[in-house]
Short mmCIF file of C-alpha atoms and ligand atoms in Angstrom, two decimals:
data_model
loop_
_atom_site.label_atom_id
_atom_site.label_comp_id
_atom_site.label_asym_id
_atom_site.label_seq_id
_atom_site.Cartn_x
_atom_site.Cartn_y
_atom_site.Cartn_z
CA UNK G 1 206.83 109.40 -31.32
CA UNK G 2 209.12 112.51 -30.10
CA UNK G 3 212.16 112.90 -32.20
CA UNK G 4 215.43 111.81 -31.49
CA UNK G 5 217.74 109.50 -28.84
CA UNK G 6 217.69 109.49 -25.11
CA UNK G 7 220.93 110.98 -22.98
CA UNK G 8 220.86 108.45 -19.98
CA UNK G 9 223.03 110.96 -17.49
CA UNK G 10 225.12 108.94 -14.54
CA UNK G 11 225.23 111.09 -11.71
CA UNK G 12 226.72 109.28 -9.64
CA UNK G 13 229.42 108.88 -12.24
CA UNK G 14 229.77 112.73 -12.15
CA UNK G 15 230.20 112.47 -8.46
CA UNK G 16 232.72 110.03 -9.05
CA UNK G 17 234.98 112.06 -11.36
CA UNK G 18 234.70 115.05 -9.12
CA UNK G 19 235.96 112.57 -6.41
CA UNK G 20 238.59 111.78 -8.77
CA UNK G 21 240.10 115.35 -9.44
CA UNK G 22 240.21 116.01 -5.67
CA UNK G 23 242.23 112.75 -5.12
CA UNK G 24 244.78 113.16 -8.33
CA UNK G 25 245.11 117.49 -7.30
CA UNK G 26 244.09 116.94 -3.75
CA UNK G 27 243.00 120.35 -3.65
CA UNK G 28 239.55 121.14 -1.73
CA UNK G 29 238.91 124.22 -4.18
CA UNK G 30 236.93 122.82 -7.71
CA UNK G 31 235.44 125.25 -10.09
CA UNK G 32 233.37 122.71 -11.98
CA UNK G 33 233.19 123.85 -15.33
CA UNK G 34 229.30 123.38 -16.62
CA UNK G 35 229.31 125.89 -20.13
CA UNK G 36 227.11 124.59 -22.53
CA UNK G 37 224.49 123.29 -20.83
CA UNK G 38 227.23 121.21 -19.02
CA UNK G 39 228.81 119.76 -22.18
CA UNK G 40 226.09 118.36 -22.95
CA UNK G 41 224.55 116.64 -19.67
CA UNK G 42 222.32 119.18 -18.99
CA UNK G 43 223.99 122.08 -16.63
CA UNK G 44 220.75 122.33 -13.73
CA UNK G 45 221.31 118.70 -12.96
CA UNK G 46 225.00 118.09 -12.97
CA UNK G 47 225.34 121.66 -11.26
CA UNK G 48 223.15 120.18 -8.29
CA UNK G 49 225.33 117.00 -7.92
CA UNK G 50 228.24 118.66 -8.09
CA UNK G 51 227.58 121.37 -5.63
CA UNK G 52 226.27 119.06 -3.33
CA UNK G 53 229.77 116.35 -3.78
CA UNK G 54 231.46 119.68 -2.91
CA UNK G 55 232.41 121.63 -5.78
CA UNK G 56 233.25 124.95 -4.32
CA UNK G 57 232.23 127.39 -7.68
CA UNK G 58 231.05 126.66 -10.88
CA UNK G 59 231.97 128.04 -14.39
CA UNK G 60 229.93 129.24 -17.24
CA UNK G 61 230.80 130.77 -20.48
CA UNK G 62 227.78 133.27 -20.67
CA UNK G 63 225.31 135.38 -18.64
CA UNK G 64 222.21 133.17 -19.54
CA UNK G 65 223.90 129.95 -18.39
CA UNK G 66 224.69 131.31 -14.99
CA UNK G 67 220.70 133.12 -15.04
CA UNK G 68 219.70 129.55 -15.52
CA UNK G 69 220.92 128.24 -12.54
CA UNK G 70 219.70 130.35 -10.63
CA UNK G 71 216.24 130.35 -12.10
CA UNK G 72 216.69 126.66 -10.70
CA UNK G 73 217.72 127.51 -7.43
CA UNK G 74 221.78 127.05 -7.54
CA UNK G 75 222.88 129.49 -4.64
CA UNK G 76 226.88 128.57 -5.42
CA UNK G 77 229.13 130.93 -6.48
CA UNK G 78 229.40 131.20 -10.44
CA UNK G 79 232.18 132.42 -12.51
CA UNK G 80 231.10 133.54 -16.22
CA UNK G 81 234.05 132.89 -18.30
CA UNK G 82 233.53 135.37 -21.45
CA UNK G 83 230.97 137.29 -21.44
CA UNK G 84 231.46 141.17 -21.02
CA UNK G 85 227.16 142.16 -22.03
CA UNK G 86 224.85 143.10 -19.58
CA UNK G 87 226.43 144.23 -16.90
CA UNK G 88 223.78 144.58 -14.88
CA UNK G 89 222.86 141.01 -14.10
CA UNK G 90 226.04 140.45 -12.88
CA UNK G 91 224.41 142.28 -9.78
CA UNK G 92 220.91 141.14 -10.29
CA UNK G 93 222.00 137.40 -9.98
CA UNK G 94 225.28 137.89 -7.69
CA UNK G 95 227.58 136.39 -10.77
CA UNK G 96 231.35 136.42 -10.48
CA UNK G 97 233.11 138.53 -13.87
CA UNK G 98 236.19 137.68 -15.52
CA UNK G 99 237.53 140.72 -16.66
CA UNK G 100 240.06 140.67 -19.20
CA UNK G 101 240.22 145.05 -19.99
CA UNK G 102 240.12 147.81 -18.25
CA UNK G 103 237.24 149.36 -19.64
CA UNK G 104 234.69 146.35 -18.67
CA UNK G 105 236.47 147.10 -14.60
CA UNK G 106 235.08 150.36 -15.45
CA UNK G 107 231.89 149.60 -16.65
CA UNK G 108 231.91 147.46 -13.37
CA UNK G 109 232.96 150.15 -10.91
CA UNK G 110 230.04 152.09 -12.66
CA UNK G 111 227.15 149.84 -12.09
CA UNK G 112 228.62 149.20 -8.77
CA UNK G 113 228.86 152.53 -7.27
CA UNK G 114 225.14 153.25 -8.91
CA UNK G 115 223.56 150.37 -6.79
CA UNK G 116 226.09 151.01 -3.80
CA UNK G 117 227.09 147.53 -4.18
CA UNK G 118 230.86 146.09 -4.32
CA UNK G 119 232.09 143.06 -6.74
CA UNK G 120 234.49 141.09 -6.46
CA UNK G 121 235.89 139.58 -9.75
CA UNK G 122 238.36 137.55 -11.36
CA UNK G 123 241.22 138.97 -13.68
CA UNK G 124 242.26 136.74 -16.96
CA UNK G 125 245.52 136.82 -18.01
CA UNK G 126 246.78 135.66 -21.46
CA UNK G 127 249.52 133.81 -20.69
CA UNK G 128 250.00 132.06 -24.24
CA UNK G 129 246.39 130.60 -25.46
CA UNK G 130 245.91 133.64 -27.76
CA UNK G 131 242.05 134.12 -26.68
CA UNK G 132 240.93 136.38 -24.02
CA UNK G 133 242.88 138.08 -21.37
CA UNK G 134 245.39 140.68 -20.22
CA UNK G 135 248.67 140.40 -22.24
CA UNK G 136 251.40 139.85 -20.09
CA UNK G 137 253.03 143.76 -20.89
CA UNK G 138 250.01 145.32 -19.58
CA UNK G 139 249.26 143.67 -16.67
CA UNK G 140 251.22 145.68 -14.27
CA UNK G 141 249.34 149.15 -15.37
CA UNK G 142 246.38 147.32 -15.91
CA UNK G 143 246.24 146.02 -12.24
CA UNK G 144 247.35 149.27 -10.96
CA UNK G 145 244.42 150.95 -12.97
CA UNK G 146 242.16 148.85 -11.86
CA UNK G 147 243.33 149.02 -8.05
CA UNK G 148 242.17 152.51 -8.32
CA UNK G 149 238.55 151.97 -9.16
CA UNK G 150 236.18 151.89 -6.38
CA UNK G 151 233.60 149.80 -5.09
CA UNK G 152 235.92 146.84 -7.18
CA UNK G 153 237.75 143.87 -5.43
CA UNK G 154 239.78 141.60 -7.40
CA UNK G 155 239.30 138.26 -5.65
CA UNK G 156 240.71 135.91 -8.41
CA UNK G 157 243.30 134.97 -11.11
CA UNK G 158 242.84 133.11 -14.12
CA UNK G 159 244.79 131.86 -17.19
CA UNK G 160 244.08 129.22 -19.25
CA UNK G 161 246.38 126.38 -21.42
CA UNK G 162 246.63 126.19 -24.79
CA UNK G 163 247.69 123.06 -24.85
CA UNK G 164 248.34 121.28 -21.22
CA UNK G 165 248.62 118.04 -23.58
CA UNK G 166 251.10 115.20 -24.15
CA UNK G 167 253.50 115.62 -26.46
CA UNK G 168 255.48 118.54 -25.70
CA UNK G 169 255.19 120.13 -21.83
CA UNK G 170 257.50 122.70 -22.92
CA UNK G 171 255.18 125.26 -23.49
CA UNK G 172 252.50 124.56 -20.82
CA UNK G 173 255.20 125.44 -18.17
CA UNK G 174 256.38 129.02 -19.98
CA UNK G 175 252.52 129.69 -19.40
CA UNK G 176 252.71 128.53 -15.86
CA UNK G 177 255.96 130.96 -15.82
CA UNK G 178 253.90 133.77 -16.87
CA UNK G 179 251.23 133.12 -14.89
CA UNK G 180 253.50 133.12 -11.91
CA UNK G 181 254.59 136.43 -13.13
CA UNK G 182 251.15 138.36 -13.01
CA UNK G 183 250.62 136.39 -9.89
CA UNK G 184 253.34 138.57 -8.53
CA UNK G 185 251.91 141.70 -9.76
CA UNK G 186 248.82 140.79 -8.49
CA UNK G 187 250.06 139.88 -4.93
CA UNK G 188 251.44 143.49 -4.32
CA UNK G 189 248.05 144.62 -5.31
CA UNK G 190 245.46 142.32 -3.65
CA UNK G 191 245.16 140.10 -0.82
CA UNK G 192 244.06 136.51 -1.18
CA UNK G 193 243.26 136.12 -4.25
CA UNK G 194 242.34 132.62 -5.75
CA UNK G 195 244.75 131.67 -8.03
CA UNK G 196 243.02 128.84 -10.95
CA UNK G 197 244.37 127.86 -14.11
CA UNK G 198 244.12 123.87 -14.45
CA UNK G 199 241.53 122.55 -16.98
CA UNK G 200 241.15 118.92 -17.23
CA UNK G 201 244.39 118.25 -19.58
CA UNK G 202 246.49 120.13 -16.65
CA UNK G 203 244.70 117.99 -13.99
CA UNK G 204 245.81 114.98 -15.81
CA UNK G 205 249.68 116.12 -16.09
CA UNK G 206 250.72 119.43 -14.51
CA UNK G 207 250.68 119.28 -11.05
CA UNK G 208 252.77 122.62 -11.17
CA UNK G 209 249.58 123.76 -12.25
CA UNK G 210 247.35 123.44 -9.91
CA UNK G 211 247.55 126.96 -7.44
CA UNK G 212 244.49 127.53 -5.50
CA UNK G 213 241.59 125.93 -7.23
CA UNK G 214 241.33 123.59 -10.60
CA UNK G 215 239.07 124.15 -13.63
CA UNK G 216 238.02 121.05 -15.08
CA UNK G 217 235.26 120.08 -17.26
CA UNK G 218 235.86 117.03 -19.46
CA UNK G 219 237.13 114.67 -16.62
CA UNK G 220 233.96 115.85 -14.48
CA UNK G 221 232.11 113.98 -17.09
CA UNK G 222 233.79 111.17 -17.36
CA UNK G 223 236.59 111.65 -20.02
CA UNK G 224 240.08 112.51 -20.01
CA UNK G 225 241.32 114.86 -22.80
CA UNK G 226 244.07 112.97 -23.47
CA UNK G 227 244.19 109.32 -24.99
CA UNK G 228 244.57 106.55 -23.12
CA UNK G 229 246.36 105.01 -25.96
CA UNK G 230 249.92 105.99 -27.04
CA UNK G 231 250.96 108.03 -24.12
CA UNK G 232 254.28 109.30 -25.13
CA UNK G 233 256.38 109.64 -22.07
CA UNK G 234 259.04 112.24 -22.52
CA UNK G 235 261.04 112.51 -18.81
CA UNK G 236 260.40 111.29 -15.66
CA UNK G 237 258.12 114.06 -13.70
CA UNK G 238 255.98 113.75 -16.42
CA UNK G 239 256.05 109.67 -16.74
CA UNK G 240 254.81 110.25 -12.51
CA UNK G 241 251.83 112.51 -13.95
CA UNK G 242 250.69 109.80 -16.82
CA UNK G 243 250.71 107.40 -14.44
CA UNK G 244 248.04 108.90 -12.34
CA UNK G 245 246.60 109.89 -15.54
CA UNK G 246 246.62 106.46 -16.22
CA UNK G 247 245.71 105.69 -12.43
CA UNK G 248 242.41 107.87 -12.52
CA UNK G 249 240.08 105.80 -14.22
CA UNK G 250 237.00 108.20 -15.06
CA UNK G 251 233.51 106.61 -15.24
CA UNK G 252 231.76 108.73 -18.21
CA UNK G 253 228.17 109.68 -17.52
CA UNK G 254 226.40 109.59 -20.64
CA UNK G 255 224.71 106.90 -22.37
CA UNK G 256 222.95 107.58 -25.78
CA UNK G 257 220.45 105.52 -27.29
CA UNK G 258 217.46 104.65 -29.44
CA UNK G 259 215.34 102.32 -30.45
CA UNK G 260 215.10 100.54 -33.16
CA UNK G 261 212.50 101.81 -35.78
CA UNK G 262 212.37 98.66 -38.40
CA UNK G 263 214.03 96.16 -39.72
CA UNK G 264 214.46 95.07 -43.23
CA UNK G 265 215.81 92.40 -45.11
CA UNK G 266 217.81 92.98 -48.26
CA UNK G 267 219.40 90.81 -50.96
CA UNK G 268 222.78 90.75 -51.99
CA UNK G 269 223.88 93.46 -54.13
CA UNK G 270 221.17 96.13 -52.48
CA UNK G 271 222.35 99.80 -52.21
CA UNK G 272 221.63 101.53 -49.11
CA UNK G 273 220.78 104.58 -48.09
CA UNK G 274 221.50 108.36 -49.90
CA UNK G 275 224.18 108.03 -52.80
CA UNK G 276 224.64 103.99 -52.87
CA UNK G 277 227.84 104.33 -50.69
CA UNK G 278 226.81 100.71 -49.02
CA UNK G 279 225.85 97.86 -51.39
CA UNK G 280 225.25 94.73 -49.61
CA UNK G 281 227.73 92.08 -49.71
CA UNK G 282 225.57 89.10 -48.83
CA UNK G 283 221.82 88.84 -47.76
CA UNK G 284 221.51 91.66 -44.74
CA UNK G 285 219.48 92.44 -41.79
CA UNK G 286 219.49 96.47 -41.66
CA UNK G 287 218.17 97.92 -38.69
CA UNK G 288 217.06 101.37 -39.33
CA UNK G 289 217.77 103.81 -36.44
CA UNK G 290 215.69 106.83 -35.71
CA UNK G 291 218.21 109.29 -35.16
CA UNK G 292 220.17 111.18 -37.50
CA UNK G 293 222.55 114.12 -38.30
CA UNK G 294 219.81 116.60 -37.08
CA UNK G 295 220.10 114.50 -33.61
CA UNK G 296 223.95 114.97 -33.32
CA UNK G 297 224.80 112.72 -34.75
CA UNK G 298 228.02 113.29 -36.96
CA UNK G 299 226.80 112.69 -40.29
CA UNK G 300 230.73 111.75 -41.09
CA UNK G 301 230.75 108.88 -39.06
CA UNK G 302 228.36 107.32 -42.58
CA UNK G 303 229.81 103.84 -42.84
CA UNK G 304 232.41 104.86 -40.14
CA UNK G 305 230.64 104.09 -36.47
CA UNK G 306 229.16 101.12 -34.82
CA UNK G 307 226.25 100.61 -32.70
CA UNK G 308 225.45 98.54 -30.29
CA UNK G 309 222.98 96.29 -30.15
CA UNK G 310 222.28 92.76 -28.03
CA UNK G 311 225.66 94.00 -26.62
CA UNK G 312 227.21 93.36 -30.02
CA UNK G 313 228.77 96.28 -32.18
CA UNK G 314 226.89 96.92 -35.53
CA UNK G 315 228.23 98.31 -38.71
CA UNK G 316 226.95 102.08 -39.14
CA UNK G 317 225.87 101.12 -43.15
CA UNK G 318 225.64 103.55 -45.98
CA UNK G 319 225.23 107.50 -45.20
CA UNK G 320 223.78 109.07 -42.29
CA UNK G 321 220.48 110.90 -43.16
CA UNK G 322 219.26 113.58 -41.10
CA UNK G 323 216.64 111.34 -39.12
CA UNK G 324 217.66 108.08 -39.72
CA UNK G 325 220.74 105.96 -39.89
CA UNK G 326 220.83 102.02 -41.38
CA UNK G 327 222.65 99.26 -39.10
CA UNK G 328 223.74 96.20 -40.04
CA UNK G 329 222.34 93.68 -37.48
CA UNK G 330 223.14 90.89 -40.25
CA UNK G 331 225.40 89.17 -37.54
CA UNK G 332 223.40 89.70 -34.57
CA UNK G 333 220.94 88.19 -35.47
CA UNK G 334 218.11 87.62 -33.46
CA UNK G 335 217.32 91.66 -33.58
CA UNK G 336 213.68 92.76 -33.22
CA UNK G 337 212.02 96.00 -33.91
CA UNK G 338 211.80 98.34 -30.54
CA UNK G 339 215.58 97.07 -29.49
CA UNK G 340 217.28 99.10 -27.38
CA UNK G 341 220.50 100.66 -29.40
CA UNK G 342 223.44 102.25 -27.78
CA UNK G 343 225.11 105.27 -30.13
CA UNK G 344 227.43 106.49 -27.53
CA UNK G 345 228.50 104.65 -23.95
CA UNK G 346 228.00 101.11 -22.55
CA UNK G 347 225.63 98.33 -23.34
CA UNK G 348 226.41 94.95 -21.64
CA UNK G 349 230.39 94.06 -21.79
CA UNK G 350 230.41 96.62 -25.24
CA UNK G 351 231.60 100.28 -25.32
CA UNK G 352 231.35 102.87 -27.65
CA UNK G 353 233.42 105.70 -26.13
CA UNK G 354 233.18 109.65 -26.98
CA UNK G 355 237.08 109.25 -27.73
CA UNK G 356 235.88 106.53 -30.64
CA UNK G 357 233.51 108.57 -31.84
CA UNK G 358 235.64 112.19 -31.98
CA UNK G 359 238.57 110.00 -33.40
CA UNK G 360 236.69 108.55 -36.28
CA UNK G 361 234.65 111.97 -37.08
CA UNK G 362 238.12 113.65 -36.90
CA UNK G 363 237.04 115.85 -33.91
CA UNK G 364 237.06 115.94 -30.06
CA UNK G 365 235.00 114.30 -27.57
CA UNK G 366 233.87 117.70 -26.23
CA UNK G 367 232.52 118.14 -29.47
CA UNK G 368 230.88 114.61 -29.83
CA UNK G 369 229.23 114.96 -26.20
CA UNK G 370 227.89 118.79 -26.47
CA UNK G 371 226.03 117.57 -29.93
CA UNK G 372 224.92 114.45 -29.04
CA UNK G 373 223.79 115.66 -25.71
CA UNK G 374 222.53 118.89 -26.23
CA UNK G 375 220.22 117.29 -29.19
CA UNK G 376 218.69 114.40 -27.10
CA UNK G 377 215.93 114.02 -24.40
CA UNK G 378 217.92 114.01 -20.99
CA UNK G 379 217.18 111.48 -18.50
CA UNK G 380 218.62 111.03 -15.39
CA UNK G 381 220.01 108.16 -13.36
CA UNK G 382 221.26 107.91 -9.53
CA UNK G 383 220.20 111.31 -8.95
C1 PLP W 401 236.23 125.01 -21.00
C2 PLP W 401 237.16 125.65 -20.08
C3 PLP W 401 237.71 124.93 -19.01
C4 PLP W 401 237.52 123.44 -18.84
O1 PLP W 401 238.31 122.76 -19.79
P1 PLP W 401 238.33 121.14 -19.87
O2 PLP W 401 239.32 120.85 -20.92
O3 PLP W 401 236.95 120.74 -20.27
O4 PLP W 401 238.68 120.66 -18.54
C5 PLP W 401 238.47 125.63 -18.08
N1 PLP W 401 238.70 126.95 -18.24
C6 PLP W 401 238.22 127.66 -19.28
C7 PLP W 401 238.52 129.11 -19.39
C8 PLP W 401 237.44 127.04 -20.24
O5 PLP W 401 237.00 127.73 -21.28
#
């Protein structure tokens, strides 16, 4: 058998959620944000859907994301998020730069005047993250230096949140401040140029946010980066926001699951798995799973996760091994070998959510869905 679980992508769910962002921003301008591999769901794929739902750019981090789609035949627009290395494709395979120094706008105004070929880019601005970007001082002689250099057209402006979130809004709106600031360097500088600075998070809460074009990724796939669960409301623009958080209702697209490989019975008082951390408390059905750490699958969720199986949740038991995990089906039942399990999404009225995942392995969903997904044989539904 090949190794590992199957990553049942919902495409139609991913046209859904795009859907979704228009309706909460209402803005026609989406860069659909598809870095790593599109968090997980496989970038060629979801990039076709959401180009043809109407997603007006899409966003990579690096050069070899964006050469990939177009290997596959995406003709969109694509804006590479970090990477500043060979400079040359950018030409080769018409790809949008986000500059964040002058001396990259050089190294573009090089290449460009060699091939006699104008780009248009995007400018960063670090308005607070503490990653990439202009810093606000510079930006005025930075955009005047870089208004100089031929065969260069800045056709975009981007900043991004270090924390659009829920607790305190306070300093999500000084970046939007700043923002607004090099926006009005920029203006005296350059004519129309596309304003974006609203990931997911700011989609959810900031309408103040949302300029000329949104940024999301997370929601596109089906999750909200903030918890449904104990919203704290602090005043009432942003109790309006929640509720359309709350409103939005995202449909996620992946589905992750196995098999079952065997199942064994074991007496009472019988250890399980690497380092005895499970000992059976009765007689036990354990379902052993083939999928493991090396899969993506967290190996600190041992004893800490449930499947699902029959549409019943079942007790991740003892640790995690790196190809195999132990279930205990003990209260299911009637649980054969070959059983379809669900790691991650729905199975019958039963859900096992990113969010349940990321909280119980102490991380993010992002995180949960890029391993899990990158890891496992993609299929695709309602292409
Ligand atoms: C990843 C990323 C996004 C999308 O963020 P989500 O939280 O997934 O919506 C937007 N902009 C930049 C610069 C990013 O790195």
């Amino acid at each position: 058998m090949e190794r590992g679980p199957i990553a049942e992508i919902d495409l139609s769910a991913i046209a859904y959620n795009l859907r979704t962002a228009k309706k909460i921003t209402g803005t026609g301008t989406i860069i659909a944000v598809v870095k790593a591999d599109g968090y997980g769901h496989g970038a060629v794929e979801v990039s076709r859907r959401l180009v043809k739902e109407g997603a007006s750019y899409l966003a990579v981090a690096y050069t070899s994301e964006a050469i990939a789609l177009r290997h596959a035949g995406i003709k969109a627009p694509i804006i590479v998020l970090f990477d500043k290395n060979n400079i040359e494709v950018y030409f080769k395979y018409s790809l949008i730069p986000v500059v964040h120094d002058v001396k990259t706008a050089q190294s573009f105004s090089k290449e460009a005047k060699a091939g006699k070929h104008n780009v248009n880019l995007h400018i960063k601005v670090d308005t607070g993250m503490g990653r990439l970007g202009f810093n606000m001082e510079d930006i005025e002689k930075a955009m005047s230096a870089i208004g100089k250099m031929n065969f260069i057209s800045v056709k975009g402006l981007m900043s991004h949140f270090s924390d659009a979130g829920i607790s305190d809004r306070s300093y999500a709106l000084m970046q939007i401040d700043s923002f607004n600031k090099a926006r009005n360097v920029l203006a005296q500088k350059a004519k129309s140029v596309l304003c974006h600075m609203a990931n997911s998070a700011a989609v959810m809460t900031l309408p103040e946010s949302y300029f000329d074009a949104i940024r999301p990724g997370l929601m596109l796939y089906g999750y909200s980066p903030i918890q449904d669960t104990g919203c704290r409301i602090q005043d009432a623009g942003y109790r309006a926001s929640c509720i359309v958080h709350h409103a939005s209702s995202l449909k996620p697209s992946m589905t992750v699951k196995t098999k079952i490989l065997s199942i064994r019975r074991f007496k009472k008082g019988t250890p399980v798995s690497y380092g005895r951390t499970f000992i059976t408390a009765r007689e036990s059905l354990m379902a052993v799973l083939p999928v493991g750490y090396a899969d993506g699958y967290p190996r600190v969720l041992s004893n800490n996760a449930d499947v699902i199986i029959r549409g019943k949740r079942a007790p991740v038991s003892g640790r995690i091994c790196m190809d195999t995990t132990m279930a205990d089906v003990t209260e299911i039942g009637d649980v054969s070998e070959g059983d379809e399990v669900v790691l991650l999404g729905r199975q019958k009225n039963t859900a096992v959510t990113a969010f349940e995942l990321a909280e119980r392995a102490g991380t993010i969903p992002y995180e949960i869905l890029t391993s899990l997904g990158n890891k496992s044989r993609r299929v695709y539904i309602n292409g």
